[in-house]
XYZ file of C-alpha atoms in Angstrom:
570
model
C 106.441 165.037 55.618
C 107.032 161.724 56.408
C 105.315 159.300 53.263
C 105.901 155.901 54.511
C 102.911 153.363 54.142
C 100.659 153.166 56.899
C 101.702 150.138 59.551
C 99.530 147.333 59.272
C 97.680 145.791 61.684
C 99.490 142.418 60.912
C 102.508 143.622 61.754
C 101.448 144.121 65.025
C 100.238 140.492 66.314
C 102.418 139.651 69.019
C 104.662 136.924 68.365
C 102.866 134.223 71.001
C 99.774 134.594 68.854
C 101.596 134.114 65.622
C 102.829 130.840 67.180
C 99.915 129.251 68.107
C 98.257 130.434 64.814
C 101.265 128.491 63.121
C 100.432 125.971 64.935
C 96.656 125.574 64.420
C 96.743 126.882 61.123
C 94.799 129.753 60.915
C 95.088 133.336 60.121
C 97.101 135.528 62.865
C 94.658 137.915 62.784
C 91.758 135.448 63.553
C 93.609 134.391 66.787
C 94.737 138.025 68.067
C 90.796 138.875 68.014
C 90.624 136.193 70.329
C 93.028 137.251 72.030
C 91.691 140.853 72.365
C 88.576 139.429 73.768
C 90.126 137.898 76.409
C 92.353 141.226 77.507
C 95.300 140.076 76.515
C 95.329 137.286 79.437
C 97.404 134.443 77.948
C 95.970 131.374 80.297
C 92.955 132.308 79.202
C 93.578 132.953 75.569
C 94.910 129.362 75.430
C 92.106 128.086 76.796
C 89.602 129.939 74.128
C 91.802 128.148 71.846
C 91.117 124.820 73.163
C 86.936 125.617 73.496
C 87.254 126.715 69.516
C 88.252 123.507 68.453
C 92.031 124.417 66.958
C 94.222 122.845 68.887
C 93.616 119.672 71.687
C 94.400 120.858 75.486
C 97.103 119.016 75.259
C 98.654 120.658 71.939
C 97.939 123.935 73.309
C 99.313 124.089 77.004
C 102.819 121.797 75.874
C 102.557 124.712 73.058
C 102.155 127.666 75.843
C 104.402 125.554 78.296
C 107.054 126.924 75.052
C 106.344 129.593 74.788
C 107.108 130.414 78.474
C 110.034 128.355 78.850
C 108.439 126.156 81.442
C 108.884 122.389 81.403
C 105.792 120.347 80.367
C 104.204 117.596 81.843
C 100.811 115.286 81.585
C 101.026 112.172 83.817
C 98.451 109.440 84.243
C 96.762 111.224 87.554
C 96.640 107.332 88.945
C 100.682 107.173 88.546
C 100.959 109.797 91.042
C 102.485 108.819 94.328
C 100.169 109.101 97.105
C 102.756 109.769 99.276
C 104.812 112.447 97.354
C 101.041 114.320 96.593
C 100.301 114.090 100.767
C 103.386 116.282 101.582
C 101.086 119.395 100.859
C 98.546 120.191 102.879
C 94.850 120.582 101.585
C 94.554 124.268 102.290
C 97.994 124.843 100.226
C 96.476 122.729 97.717
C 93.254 124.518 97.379
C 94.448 128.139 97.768
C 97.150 127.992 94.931
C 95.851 124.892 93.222
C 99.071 123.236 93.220
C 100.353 119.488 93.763
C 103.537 117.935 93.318
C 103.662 115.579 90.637
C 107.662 114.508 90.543
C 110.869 114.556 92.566
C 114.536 114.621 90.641
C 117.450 115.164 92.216
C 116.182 116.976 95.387
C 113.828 119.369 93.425
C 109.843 119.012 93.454
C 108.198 119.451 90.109
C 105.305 121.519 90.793
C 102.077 121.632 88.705
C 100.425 125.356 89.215
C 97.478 126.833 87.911
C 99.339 129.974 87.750
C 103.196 129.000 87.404
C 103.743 132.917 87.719
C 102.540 132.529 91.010
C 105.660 133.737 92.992
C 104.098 133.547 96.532
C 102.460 130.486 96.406
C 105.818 128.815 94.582
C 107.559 130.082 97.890
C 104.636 128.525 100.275
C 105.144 125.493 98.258
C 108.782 125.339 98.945
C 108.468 125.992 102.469
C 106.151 123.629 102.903
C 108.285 120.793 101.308
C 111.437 122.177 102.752
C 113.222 121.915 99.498
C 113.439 123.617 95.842
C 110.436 123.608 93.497
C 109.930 123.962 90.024
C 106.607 124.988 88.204
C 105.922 123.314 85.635
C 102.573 123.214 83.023
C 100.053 120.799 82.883
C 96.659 120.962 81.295
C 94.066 122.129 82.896
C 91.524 118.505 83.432
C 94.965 116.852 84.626
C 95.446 119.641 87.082
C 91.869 119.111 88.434
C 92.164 116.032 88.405
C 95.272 115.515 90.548
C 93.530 118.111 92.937
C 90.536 116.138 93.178
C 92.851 112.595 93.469
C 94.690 114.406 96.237
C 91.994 115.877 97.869
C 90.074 112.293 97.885
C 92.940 109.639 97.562
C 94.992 111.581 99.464
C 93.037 111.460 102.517
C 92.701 107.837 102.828
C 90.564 104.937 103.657
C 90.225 105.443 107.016
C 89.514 109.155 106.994
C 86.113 107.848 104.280
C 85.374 105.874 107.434
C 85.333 107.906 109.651
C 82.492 110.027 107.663
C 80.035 106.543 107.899
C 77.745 105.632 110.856
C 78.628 101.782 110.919
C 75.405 101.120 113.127
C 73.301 102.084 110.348
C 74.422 100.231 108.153
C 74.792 97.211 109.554
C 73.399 94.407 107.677
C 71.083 93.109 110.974
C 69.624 96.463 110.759
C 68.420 96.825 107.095
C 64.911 95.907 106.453
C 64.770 95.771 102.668
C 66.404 96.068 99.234
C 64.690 99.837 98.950
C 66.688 100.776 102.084
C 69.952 99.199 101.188
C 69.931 101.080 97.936
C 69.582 104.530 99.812
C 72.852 103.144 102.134
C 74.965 102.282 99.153
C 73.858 105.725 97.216
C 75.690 107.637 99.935
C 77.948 109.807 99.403
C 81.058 108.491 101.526
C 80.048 104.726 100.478
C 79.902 106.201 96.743
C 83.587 107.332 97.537
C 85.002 104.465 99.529
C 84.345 102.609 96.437
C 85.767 104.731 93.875
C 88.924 104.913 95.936
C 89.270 101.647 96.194
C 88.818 100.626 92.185
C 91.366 104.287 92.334
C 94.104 102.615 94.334
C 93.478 99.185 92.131
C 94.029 100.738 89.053
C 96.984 103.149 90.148
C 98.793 99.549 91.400
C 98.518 98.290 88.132
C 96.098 95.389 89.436
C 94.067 93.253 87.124
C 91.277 92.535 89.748
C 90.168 93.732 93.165
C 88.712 90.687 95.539
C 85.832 92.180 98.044
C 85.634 89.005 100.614
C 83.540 88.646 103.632
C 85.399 87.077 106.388
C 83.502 86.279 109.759
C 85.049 89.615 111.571
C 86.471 91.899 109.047
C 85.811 92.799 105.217
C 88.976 91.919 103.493
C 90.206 93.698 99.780
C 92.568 92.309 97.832
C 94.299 93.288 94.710
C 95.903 90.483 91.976
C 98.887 92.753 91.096
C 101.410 90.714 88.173
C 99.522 87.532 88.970
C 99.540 87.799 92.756
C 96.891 88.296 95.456
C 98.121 90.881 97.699
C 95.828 92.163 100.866
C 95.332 96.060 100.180
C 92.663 96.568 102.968
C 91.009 94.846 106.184
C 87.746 96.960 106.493
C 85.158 96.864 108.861
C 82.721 93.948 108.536
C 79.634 96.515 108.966
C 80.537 97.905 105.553
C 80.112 94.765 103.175
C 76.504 94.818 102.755
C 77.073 98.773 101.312
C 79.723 97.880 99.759
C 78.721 95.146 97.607
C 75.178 96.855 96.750
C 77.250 99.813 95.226
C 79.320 97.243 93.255
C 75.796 96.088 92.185
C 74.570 98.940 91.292
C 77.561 99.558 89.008
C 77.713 96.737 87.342
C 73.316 97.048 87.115
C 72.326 93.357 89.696
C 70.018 92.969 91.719
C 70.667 94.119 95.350
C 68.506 92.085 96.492
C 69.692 88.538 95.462
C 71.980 87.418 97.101
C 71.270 83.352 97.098
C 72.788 83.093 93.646
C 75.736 83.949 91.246
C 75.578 86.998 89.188
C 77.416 88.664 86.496
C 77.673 92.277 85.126
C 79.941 94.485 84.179
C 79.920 98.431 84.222
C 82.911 101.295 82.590
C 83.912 104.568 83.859
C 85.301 107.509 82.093
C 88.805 108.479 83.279
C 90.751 111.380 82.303
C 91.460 112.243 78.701
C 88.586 110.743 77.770
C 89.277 107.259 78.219
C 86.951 104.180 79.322
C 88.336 101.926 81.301
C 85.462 98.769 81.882
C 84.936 96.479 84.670
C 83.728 93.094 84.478
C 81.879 91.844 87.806
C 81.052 88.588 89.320
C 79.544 87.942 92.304
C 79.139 84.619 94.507
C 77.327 83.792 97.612
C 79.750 82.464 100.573
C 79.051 81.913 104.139
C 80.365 84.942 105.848
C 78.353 86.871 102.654
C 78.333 87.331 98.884
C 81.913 87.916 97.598
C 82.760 90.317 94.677
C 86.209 90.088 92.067
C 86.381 92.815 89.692
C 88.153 91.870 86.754
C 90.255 95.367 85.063
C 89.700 95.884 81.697
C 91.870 98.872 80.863
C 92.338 99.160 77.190
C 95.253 101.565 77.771
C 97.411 98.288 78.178
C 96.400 96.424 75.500
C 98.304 96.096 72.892
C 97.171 94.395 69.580
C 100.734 93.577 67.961
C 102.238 90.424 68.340
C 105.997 92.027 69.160
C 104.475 94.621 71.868
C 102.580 91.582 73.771
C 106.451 89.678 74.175
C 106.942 87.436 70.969
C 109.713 87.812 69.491
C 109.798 88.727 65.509
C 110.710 85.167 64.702
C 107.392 83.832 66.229
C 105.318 86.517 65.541
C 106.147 86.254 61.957
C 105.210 82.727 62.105
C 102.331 82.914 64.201
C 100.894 85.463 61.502
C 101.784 83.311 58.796
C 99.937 80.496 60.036
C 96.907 82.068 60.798
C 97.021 83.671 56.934
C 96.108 80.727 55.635
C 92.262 80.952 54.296
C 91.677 77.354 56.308
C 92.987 75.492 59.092
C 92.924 75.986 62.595
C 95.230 78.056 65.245
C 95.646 77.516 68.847
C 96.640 78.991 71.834
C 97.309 76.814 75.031
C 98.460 77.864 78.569
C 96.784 78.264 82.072
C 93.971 80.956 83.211
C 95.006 84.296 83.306
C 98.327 83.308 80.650
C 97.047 86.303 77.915
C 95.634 83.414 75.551
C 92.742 85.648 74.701
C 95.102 88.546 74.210
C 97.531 87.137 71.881
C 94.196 85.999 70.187
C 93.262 89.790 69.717
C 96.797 90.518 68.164
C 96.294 87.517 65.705
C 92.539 89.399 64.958
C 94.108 92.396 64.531
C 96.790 90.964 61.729
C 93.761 89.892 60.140
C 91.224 92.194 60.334
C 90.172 94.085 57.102
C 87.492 95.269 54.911
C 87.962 91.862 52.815
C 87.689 89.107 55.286
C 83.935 88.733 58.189
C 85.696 88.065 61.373
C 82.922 86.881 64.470
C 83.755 85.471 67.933
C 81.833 83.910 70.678
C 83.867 84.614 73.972
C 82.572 84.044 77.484
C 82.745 86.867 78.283
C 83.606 89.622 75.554
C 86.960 91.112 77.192
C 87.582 93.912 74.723
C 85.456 95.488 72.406
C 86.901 95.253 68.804
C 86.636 97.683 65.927
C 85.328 95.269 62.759
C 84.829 92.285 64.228
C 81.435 90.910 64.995
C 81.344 89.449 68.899
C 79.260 87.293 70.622
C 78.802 86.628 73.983
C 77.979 83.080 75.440
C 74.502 83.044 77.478
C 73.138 79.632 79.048
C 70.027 81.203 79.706
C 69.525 82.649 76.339
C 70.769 78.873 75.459
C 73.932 80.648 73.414
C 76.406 77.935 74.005
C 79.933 77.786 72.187
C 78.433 74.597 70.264
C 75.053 76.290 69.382
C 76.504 80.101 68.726
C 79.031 78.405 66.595
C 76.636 76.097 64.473
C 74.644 79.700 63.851
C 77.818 81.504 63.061
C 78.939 79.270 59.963
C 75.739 80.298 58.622
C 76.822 84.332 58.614
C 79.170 83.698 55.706
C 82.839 84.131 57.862
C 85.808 84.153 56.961
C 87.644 83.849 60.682
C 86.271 82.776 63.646
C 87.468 82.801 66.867
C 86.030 80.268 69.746
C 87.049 81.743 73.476
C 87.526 78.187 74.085
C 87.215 74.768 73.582
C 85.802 72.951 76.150
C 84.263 69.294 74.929
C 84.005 67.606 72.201
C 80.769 69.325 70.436
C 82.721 72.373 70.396
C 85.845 70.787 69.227
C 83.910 68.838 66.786
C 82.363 71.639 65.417
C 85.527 74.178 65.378
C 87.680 71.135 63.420
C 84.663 70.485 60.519
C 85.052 74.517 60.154
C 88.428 74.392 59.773
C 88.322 71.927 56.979
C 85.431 73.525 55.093
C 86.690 76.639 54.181
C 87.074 78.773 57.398
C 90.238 80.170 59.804
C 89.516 79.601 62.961
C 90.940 80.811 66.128
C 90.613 79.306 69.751
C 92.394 78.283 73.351
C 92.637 75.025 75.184
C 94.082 74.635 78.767
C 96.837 72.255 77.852
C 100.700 72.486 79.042
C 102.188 72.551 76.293
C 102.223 73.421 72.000
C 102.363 69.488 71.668
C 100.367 68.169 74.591
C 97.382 69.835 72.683
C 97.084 67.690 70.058
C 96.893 64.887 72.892
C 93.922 66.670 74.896
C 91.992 67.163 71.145
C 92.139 63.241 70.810
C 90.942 62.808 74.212
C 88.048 65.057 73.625
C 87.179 62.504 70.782
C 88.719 64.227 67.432
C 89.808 61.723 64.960
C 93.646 61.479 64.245
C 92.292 61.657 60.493
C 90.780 65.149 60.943
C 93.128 66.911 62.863
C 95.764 66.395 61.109
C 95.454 68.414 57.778
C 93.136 70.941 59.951
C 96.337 72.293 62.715
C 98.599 75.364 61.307
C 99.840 76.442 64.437
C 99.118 76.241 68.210
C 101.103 78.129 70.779
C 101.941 77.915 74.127
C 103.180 80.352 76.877
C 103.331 81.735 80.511
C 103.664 84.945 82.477
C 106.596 85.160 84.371
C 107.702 87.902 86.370
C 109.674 90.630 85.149
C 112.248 92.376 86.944
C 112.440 95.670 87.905
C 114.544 97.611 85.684
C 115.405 100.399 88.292
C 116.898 98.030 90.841
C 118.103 94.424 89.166
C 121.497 93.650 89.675
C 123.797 91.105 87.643
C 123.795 87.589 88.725
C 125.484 84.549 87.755
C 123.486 81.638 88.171
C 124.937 78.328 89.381
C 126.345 75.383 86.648
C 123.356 73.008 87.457
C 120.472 75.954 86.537
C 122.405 77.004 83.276
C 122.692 73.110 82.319
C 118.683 72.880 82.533
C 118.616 75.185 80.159
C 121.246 73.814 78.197
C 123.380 77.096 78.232
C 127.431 77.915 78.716
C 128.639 78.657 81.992
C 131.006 81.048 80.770
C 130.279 84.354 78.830
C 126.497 84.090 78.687
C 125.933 84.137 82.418
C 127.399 87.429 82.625
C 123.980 89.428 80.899
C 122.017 87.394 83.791
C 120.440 89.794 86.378
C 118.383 88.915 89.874
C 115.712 91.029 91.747
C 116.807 93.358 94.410
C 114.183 95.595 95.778
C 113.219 99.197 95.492
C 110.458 101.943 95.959
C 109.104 101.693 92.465
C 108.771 97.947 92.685
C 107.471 98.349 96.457
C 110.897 96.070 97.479
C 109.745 93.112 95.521
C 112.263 92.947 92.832
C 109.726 92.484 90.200
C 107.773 95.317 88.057
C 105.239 94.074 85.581
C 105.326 90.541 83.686
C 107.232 89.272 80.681
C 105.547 86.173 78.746
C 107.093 83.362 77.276
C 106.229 81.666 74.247
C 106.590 78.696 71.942
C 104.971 78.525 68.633
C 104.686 74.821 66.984
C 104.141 75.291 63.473
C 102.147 72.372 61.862
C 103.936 70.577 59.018
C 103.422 68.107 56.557
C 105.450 65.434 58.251
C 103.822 65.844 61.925
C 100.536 66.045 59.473
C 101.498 62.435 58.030
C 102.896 60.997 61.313
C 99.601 62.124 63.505
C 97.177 61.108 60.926
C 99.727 57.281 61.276
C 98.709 57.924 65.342
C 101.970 58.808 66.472
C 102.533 59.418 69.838
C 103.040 62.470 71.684
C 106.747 61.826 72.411
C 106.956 60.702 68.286
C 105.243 64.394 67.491
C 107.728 65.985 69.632
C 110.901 64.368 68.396
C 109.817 65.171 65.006
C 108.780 69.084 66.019
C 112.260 69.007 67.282
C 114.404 67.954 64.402
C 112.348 70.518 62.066
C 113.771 73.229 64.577
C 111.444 73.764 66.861
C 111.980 75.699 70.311
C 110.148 75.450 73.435
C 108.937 77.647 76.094
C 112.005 77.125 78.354
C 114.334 78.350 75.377
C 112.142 81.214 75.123
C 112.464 82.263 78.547
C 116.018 81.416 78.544
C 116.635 84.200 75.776
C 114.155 86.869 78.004
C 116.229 85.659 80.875
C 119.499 86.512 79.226
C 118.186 89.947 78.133
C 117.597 90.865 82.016
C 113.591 91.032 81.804
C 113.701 88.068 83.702
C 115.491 85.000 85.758
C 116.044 81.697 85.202
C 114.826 80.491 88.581
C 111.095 82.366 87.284
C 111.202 81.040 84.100
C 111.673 77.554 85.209
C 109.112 77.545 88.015
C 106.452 79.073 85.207
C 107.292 76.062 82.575
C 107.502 73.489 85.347
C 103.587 74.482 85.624
C-alpha cells in the first residue's frame, strides 16, 4: 500500500501563476483562485490581475509578454507613423484588432490582441506583403492605437467630407446658441482633436488657427519654426474656433476682443497634457495659437535641459545663496522660464517658502506657491510682488522684469533677505546689467544684489540618424577661435532623412553662458564701469560665452557651427 503523503495543492500551481505571484508578492495560491475563476484563460487572468490592484498593466503584460516569449512593446500612440499604421485596412484592423507599430529590417512588428492568433497573423502578412511579428502591448495602448488609426488614420479630408460646409457657414449663423450646437458636432469635435493629435505627434509647441480671406490656414511651430500643416476650408473657422473656445471655457460669442484660457486633456497612461489658448480678433476673423504644455518633456535638472555640469554646478551655487538675485536673459521662446523651473527644483524643500508670479503659470509645480498676473483683478508683477514679501518667502521668482517698479522692487528684495529669481530680454549675461541701469536701478544697488545671470539660445540640433561629418572652412573655425586641424574632424552637417522629414535637424540643443557675479565686477559696477570694462574683467576671471558654448555642442555633433553662430549673432 502505497504511504506517501498526500500531494498538496501547492504543488500543483502552474508555474505562470507562481511567476506573477513572485512578482506581485502574494501567495500562489491566492493568484491560482484567480486564475480558476477565469477558466484557466491567461489574457484574461492577467487582466484580473491588473483590476485587483497587484501589478500596473504595464508590469503585468511586459511580465506575460515573458512568459510567452513574445517581444514587448508600449510606444507613445502619437509616435506612431501615420503612414506605417495606414498600410492595414480598417476592416483588418477591426476584425483581429491589430496595427503595426514598427518596421526593422523588412519585418512588421505587429501589436495583436490575441498574438496566438495564427490566421489573422497570416491576413496581416498578406496584407503588408512582408513578414510579421506579434508582439504584446497593453491593452489601453492597443485601443488606443486602434482608435488613433481608425481616426488619424483616415485623415483630414475624409473628417470633411462628413461636414455640410453650407451650414455652417458663418453668414448663415444667427446666434451664439446656434454656433455652440455647430461646434458640439461630432465631426467638428473630431477635426479638432486630430488636429491638436497631429500637433502633438510632430513634436510642435503651438498650433496657429489663422483666417485668411479664402482659406483657413493651420500651422504648427515645430523646433522654433512655423511650418503650414493644413489649408482648410474657410467655411470651417467659425466652428472651429468656437470648439477651441469651448475648450479652453470663452465666450463664443465675443469676438471684438482678446481672450485667454487654457484647457488639459487626459492622454494615455494617465497623463495630462494642458493647453494654453489665446485668441485675437483680425480682419479675415479671430485667430487662435495654442501654446503645448506637455509635461512629459520637461525636465527639471539643469544637465537634462543642455548645461553642462560646469554651469549647472555654478548656476546652483549661485542661486544657494539665502540673498541676492539670479537672472536669466535670452529672446521669447529661449526656455528662460524652464531653466527657471530647474533652478526651483534645486531649491525646493520642506525648509525654504518658494512663490512666483508668472504671466501665465506654464507648469504647475509640486511645493511652490504660484501666482498668476491679472490686470483686471489689478495683480500686476509690481503689486503681486509688494503682497508676496509680506507671505514670509524665502525664494521668489518674477516671470519677468519689465520696468522699473518691478525691477525696483525685485532688487530691494534681493538685498533684504530674499533669493530671487527672474528673466529679462537682453542679448547677452553682461548686456543685462546695462538694460537694469536703463530701467533706472542704481549702480550702488545692483551691485552687491547680482549672483548670477545667464544667457542662452535654441539652436537646432541635428538629426542623429542622418548627420554626416563635415569640416568646416578656416574662416568659420577662426570665429570661434578653434584649430583647423584635429578638432574639425568630430564636426558633423545635416543631411536629410525620414525621421527628420529631410530637414537635417531633429529637436533643439540650447546654448548657454553663465556670468557668475564677483567681488571685483561688484566693486568695478558699483565705480560705473562700463559694459565693455564688466566684460574684460568677466573675461580675465575665466568666463565663457555663449559662442564657446555652442562651439563645444558643435564639436560633440548635436549641432553646427553655421547654427550656432546665426543663434548668438541674434
Amino acid at each position: 500500500m502505497d504511504q506517501s503523503p498526500p500531494m498538496k495543492t501547492e504543488a500543483k500551481i502552474p508555474p505562470f501563476v507562481r511567476s506573477f505571484a513572485a512578482a506581485a508578492r502574494v501567495p500562489a495560491k491566492v493568484l491560482q483562485k484567480a486564475m480558476e475563476e477565469v477558466r484557466g484563460e491567461e489574457s484574461a487572468f492577467v487582466r484580473k490581475v491588473v483590476s485587483m490592484g497587484l501589478l500596473s498593466e504595464a508590469a503585468a503584460w511586459k511580465l506575460y509578454a515573458e512568459e510567452m516569449g513574445l517581444p514587448y512593446m508600449d510606444p507613445d500612440v502619437l509616435d506612431l507613423d501615420p503612414g506605417l499604421l495606414q498600410k492595414v485596412p480598417e476592416d483588418i484592423v477591426r476584425r483581429y484588432r491589430a496595427v503595426p507599430i514598427r518596421r526593422e529590417d523588412g519585418i512588421y512588428i505587429v501589436a495583436m490582441e490575441d498574438p496566438l492568433d495564427l490566421l489573422g497573423l497570416d491576413a496581416l502578412q498578406e496584407t503588408l506583403n512582408a513578414p510579421a511579428m506579434p508582439a504584446l502591448v497593453p491593452p489601453s495602448t492597443l485601443d488606443a492605437a486602434i482608435d488613433y488609426r481608425l481616426r488619424a488614420g483616415r485623415g483630414v479630408e475624409a473628417l470633411l467630407e462628413e461636414l455640410d460646409l453650407d451650414k455652417i457657414d458663418d453668414s448663415r449663423i444667427s446666434d451664439s446658441r446656434q454656433l455652440k450646437e455647430i461646434a458640439g458636432e461630432n465631426a467638428i469635435v473630431r477635426i479638432a482633436d486630430y488636429l491638436i493629435e497631429q500637433a502633438m505627434r510632430r513634436k510642435a509647441s503651438d498650433i496657429h488657427i489663422e483666417a485668411g480671406k479664402n482659406l483657413l490656414r493651420i500651422r504648427f511651430r515645430i523646433d522654433g519654426r512655423l511650418e503650414t500643416a493644413y489649408k482648410l476650408p474657410k467655411a470651417l473657422h467659425p466652428a472651429l474656433l468656437s470648439r477651441i473656445k469651448i475648450l479652453a471655457v470663452l465666450d463664443i460669442s465675443e469676438r471684438r476682443k482678446p481672450q485667454d484660457g487654457r484647457f488639459a486633456l487626459e492622454i494615455r497612461g494617465g497623463d495630462v497634457v494642458e493647453f494654453r489658448v489665446s485668441t485675437l480678433p483680425a480682419i479675415h476673423g479671430e485667430k487662435a495659437v495654442l501654446r503645448i504644455l506637455d509635461k512629459r518633456n520637461l525636465s527639471l535638472v539643469l544637465e537634462r535641459q543642455g548645461f553642462t555640469e560646469e554651469l549647472a554646478a555654478s548656476l546652483r551655487e549661485a542661486a544657494s545663496f539665502p540673498t541676492g538675485m539670479v537672472l536669466v536673459t535670452g529672446p521669447t521662446g529661449s526656455g528662460k522660464t524652464t531653466t527657471l523651473y530647474g533652478v526651483l527644483n534645486h531649491l525646493n524643500n520642506e525648509e525654504r517658502n518658494l512663490v512666483t508670479i508668472e504671466d501665465p503659470v506654464e507648469y504647475q509645480l509640486e511645493g511652490i506657491t504660484q501666482v498668476q498676473v491679472d490686470t483686471k483683478a489689478h495683480r500686476t508683477f509690481a503689486g503681486t510682488l509688494r503682497s508676496i514679501l509680506r507671505q514670509d518667502p524665502d525664494v521668489i521668482m518674477v516671470g519677468e522684469i519689465r520696468d522699473h517698479e518691478t525691477a525696483e522692487i525685485a532688487v530691494h528684495a534681493a538685498l533684504t533677505g530674499h533669493m530671487v529669481l527672474s528673466t529679462l530680454h537682453t542679448n547677452s549675461a553682461i548686456g543685462t546689467v546695462t538694460r537694469l541701469l536703463d530701467m533706472g536701478i542704481e549702480p550702488y544697488l545692483l551691485a552687491p544684489s547680482l549672483r548670477a545671470v545667464v544667457a542662452q539660445r535654441l539652436v537646432p540640433r541635428l538629426c542623429p540618424k542622418c548627420a554626416e561629418p563635415a569640416h568646416p572652412s578656416p574662416d568659420l573655425l577662426r570665429q570661434f577661435d578653434l584649430e583647423e586641424e584635429g578638432e574639425n574632424r568630430l564636426f558633423k552637417r545635416k543631411k536629410g532623412c525620414p525621421e527628420c522629414r529631410n530637414k537635417g535637424f531633429l529637436g533643439r540643443v540650447p546654448v548657454h553662458e553663465v556670468l557668475v557675479w564677483t567681488k571685483d565686477l561688484s566693486e568695478a559696477l558699483a565705480h560705473g564701469a562700463r559694459e565693455s570694462e564688466l566684460s574684460e574683467i568677466a573675461r580675465n576671471q575665466g568666463f565663457r560665452t555663449m559662442r564657446h558654448d555652442g562651439a563645444g555642442k558643435a564639436l560633440l555633433g548635436l549641432t553646427t557651427l553655421e547654427e550656432v553662430l546665426a543663434a548668438v549673432r541674434a
